[in-house]
mmCIF file of C-alpha atoms in Angstrom:
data_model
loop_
_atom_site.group_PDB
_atom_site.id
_atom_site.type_symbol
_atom_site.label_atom_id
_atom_site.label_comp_id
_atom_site.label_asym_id
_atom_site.label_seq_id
_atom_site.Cartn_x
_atom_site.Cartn_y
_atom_site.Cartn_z
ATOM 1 C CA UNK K 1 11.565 12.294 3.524
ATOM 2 C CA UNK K 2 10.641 10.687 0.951
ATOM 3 C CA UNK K 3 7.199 12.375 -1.396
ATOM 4 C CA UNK K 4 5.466 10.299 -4.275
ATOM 5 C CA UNK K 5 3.403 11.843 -6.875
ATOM 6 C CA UNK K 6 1.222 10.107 -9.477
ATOM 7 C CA UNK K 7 -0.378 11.697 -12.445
ATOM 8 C CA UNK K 8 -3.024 11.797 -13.519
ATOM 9 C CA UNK K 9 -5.881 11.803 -10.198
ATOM 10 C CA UNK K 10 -8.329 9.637 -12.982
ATOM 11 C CA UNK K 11 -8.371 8.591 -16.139
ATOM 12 C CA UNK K 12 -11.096 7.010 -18.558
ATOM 13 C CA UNK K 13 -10.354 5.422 -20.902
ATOM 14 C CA UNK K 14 -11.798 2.533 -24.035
ATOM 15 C CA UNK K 15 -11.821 -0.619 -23.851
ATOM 16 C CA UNK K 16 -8.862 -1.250 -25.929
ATOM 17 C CA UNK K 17 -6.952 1.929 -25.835
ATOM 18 C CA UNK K 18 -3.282 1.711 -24.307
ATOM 19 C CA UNK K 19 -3.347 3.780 -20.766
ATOM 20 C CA UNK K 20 -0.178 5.204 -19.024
ATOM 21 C CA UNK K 21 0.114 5.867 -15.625
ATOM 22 C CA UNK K 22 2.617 8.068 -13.965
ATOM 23 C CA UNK K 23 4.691 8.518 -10.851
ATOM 24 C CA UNK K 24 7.520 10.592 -9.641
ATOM 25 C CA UNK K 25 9.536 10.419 -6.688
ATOM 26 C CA UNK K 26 11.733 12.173 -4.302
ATOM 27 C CA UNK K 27 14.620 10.416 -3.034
ATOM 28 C CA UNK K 28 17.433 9.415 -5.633
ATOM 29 C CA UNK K 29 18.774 6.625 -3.248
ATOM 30 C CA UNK K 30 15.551 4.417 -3.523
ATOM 31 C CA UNK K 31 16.208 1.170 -5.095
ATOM 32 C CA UNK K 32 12.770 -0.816 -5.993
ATOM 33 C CA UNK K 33 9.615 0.441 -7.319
ATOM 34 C CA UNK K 34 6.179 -0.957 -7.054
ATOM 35 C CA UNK K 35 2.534 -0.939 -8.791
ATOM 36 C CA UNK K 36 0.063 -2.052 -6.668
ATOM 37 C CA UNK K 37 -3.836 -2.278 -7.787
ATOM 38 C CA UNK K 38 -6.388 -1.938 -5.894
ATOM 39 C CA UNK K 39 -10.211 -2.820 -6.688
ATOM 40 C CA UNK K 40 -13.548 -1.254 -4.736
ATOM 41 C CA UNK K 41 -13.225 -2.632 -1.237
ATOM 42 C CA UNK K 42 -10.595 -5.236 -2.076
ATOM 43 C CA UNK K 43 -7.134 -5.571 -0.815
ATOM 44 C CA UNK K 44 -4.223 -3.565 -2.797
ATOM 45 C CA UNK K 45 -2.425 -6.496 -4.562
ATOM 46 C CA UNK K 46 0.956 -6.005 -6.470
ATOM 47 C CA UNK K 47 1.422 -6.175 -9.820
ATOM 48 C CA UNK K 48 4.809 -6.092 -10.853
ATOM 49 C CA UNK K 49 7.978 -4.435 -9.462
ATOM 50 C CA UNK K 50 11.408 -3.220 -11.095
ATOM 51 C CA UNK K 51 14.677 -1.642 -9.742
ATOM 52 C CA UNK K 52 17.193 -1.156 -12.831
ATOM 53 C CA UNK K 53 16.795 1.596 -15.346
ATOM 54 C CA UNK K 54 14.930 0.254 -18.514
ATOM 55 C CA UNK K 55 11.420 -1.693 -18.710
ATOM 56 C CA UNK K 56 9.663 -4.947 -17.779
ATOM 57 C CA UNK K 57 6.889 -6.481 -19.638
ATOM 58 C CA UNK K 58 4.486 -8.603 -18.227
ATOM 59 C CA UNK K 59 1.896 -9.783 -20.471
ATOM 60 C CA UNK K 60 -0.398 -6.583 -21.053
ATOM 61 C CA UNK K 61 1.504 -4.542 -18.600
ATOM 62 C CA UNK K 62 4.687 -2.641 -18.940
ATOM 63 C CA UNK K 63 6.662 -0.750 -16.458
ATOM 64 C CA UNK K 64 9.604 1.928 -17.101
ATOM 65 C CA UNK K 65 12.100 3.507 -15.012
ATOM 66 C CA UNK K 66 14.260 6.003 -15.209
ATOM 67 C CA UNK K 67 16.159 6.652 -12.360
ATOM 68 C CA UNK K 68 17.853 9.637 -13.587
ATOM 69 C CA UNK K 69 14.714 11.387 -13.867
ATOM 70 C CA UNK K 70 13.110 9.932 -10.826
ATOM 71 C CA UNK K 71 10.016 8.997 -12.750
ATOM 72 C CA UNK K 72 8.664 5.737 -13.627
ATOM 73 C CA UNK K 73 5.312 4.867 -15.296
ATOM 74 C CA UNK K 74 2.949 1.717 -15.934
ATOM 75 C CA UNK K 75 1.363 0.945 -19.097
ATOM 76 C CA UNK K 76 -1.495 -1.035 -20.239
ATOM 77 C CA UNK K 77 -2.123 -2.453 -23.334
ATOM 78 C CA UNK K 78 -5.502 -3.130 -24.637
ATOM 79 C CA UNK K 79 -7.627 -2.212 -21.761
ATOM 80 C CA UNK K 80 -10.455 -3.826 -20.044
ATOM 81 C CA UNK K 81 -13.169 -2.800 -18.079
ATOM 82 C CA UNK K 82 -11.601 -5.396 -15.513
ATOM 83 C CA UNK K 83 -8.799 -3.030 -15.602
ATOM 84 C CA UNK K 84 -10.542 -0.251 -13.436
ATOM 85 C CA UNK K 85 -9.651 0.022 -10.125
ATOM 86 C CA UNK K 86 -6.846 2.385 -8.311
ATOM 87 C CA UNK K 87 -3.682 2.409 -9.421
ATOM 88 C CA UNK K 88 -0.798 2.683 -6.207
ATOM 89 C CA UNK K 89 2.558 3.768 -7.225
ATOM 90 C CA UNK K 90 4.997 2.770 -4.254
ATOM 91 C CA UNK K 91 8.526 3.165 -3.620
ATOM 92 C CA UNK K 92 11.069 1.251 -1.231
ATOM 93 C CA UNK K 93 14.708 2.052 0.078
ATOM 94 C CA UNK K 94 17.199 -1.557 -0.094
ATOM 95 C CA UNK K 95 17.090 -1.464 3.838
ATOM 96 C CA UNK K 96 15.997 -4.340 6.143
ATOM 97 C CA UNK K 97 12.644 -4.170 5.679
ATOM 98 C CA UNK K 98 10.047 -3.619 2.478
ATOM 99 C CA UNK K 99 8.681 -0.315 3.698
ATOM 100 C CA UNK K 100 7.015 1.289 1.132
ATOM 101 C CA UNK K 101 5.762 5.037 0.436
ATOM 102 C CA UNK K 102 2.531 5.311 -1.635
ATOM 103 C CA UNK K 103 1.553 7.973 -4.001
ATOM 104 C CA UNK K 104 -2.320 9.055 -3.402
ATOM 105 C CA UNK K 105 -3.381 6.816 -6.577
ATOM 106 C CA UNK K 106 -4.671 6.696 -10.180
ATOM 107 C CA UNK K 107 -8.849 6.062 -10.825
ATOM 108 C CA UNK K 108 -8.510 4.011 -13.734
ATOM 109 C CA UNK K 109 -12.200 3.395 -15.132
ATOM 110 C CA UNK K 110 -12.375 1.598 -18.789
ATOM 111 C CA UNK K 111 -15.553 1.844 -20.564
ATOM 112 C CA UNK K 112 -16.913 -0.964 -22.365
ATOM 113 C CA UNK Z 1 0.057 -19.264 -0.582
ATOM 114 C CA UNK Z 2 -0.631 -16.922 2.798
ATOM 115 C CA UNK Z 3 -3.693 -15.151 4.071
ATOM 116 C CA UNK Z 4 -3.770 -11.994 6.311
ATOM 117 C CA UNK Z 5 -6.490 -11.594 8.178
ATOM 118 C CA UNK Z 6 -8.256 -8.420 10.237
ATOM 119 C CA UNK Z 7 -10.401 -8.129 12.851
ATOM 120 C CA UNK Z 8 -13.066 -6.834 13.064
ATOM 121 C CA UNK Z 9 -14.155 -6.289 9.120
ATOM 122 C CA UNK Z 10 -16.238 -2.814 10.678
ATOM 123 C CA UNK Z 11 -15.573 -0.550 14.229
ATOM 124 C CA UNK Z 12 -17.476 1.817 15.254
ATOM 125 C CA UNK Z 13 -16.621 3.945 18.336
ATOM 126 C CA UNK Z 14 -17.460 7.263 20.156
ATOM 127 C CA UNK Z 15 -14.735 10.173 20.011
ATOM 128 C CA UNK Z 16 -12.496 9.796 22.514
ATOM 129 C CA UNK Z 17 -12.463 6.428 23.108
ATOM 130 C CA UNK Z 18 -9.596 3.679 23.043
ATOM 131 C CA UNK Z 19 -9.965 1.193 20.479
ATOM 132 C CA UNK Z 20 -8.078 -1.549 19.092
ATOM 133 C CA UNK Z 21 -7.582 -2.964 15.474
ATOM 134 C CA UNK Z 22 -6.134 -6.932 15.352
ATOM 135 C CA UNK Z 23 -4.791 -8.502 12.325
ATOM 136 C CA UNK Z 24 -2.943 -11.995 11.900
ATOM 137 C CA UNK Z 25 -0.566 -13.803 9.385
ATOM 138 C CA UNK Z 26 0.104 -17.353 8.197
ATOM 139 C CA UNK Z 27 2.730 -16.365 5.846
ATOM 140 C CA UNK Z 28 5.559 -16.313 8.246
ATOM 141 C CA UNK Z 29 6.602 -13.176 7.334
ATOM 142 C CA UNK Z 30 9.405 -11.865 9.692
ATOM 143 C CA UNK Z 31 7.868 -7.743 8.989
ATOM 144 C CA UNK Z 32 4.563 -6.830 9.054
ATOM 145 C CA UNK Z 33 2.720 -3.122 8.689
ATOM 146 C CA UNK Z 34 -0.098 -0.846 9.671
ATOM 147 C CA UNK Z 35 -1.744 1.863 7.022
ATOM 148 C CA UNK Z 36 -3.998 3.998 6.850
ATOM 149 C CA UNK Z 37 -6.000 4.697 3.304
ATOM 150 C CA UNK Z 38 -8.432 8.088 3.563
ATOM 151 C CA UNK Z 39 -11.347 7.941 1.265
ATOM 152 C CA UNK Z 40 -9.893 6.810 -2.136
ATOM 153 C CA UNK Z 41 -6.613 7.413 -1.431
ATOM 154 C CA UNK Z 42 -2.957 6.590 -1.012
ATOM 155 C CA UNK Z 43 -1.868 4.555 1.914
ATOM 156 C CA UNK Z 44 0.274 6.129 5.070
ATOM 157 C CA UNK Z 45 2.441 3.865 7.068
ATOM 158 C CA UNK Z 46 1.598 4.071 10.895
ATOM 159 C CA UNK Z 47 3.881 1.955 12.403
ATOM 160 C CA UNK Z 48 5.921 -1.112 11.099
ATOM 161 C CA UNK Z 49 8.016 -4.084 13.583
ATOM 162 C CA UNK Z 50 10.403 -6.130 11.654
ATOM 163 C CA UNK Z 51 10.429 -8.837 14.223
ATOM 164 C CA UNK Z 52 8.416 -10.086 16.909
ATOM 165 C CA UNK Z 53 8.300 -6.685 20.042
ATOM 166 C CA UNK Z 54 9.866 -5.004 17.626
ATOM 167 C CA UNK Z 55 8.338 -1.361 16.663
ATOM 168 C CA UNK Z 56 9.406 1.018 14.503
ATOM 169 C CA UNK Z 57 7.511 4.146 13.854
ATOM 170 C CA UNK Z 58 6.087 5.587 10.409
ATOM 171 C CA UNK Z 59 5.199 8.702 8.721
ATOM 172 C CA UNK Z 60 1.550 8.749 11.195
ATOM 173 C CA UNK Z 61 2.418 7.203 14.107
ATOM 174 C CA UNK Z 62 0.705 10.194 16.328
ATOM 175 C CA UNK Z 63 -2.521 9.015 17.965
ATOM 176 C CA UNK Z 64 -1.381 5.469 17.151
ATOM 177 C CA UNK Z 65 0.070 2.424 19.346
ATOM 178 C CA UNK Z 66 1.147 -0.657 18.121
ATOM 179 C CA UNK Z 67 2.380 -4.011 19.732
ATOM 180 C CA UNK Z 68 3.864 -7.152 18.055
ATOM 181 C CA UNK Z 69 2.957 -10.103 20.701
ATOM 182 C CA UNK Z 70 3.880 -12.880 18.260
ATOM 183 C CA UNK Z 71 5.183 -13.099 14.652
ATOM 184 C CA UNK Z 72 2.011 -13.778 13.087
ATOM 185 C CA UNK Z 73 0.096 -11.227 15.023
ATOM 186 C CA UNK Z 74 0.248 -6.870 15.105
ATOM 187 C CA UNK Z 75 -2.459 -5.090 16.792
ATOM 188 C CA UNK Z 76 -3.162 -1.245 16.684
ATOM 189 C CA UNK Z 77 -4.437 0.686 19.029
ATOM 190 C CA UNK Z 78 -6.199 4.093 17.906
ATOM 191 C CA UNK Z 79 -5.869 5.958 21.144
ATOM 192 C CA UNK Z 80 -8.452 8.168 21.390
ATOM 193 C CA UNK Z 81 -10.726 8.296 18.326
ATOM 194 C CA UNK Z 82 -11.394 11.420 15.974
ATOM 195 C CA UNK Z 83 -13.889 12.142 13.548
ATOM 196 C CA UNK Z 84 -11.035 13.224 11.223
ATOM 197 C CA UNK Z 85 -9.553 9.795 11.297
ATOM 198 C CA UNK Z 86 -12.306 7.601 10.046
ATOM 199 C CA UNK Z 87 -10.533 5.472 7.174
ATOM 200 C CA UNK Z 88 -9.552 1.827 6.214
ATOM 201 C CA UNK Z 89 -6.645 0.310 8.196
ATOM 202 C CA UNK Z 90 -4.899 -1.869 6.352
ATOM 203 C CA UNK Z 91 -2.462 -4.389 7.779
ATOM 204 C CA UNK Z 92 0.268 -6.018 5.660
ATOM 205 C CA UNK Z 93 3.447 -8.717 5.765
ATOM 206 C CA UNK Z 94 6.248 -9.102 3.698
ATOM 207 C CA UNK Z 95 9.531 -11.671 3.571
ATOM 208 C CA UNK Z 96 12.642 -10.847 2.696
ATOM 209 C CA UNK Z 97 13.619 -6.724 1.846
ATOM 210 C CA UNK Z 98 12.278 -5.606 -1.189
ATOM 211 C CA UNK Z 99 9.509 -8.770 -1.700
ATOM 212 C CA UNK Z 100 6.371 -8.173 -1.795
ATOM 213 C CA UNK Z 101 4.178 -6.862 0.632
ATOM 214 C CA UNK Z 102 0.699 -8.306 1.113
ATOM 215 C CA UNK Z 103 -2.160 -7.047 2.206
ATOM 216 C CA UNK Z 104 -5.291 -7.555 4.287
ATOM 217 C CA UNK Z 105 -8.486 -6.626 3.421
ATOM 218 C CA UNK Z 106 -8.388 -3.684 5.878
ATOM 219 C CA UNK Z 107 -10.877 -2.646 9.195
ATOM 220 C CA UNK Z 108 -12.966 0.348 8.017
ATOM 221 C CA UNK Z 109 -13.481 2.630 11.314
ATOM 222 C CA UNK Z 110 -16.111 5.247 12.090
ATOM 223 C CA UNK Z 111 -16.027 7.600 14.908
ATOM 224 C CA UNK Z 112 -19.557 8.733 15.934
#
């Protein structure tokens, strides 16, 4: 079965400052890998997804895998305080269906 | 775009008792999802269906019942309510493997 793990539980942070966000996982036959965000009492929304080995930029985010190592982060560059929310690392098998396993989540807060 | 919506926003019910959680798609997504998010915290899949009466279930499906009537709709039924289960149910939909999945903007329940 599969068990995610993010690191760390919170994290504050400057406006400005680069923040990396961690996650580990399990199960060496999963193929696509998922950061979701999630404001206070709004909807988790994706972000951005990858399922090679390497990185993906998107604007001020970046996301790395490593397959190998069964570890793949998120990183932000220049922070804002619109930035804080939770941070969901998630995890999917190449089956029929999208099913996803979380991790419990990242409290990003940014201070102005 | 899509919009997923849940009914009610709020439930409140006495231990014990049978309740049921609604939640619609316009999307046309063939697969859609139940989780459950404790105070804060990661999301746990209850129970997925990948096609209308389908059911297939998740890592929490104890205490649950679902039912797919049509492919925009998935209800849940909590059946028989705990204090230890109060939480945000969120309901989600997703396309094609490995798409995203999107969510609703969950039903928080309270057991009294």
């Amino acid at each position: 079965q599969q068990n995610v793990q993010q690191s760390p539980e919170s994290l504050i942070v400057p406006e400005g400052a680069r923040t990396s966000l961690n996650c580990t996982f399990s199960d060496s036959a999963s193929q696509y890998f998922w950061w979701y965000r999630q404001h206070s009492g709004k909807a988790p929304k994706a972000l951005m997804s990858i399922f090679s080995n390497g990185e993906k930029e998107e604007g001020r985010f970046t996301i790395h895998l490593n397959k190998a190592s069964l570890h793949f982060s998120l990183h932000i560059r220049d922070s804002q305080p619109s930035d804080s929310a939770l941070y969901l690392c998630a995890v999917s098998h190449n089956t029929n269906t999208g099913k996803l396993t979380f991790g419990d989540g990242t409290v990003l807060t940014v201070k102005p | 775009g899509g919009i997923i919506t849940q009914t009610p926003k709020f439930l409140i019910g006495q231990e014990g008792q049978k309740l049921t959680l609604k939640c619609q798609q316009n999307f046309n997504h063939d697969t859609m999802y139940w989780y459950r998010q404790d105070s804060g915290k990661g999301l746990r899949l209850i129970y997925y269906s990948i096609t209308e009466n389908d059911l297939q279930k998740g890592d929490l499906s104890e205490g649950y019942d679902a039912s797919r009537e049509k492919k925009s709709s998935f209800s849940l039924t909590v059946t028989s309510a705990q204090k230890n289960e109060m939480a945000v149910f969120l309901c989600a939909s997703s396309g094609t493997a490995n798409t995203e999945v999107f969510f609703g903007k969950g039903t928080r329940l309270t057991v009294v």
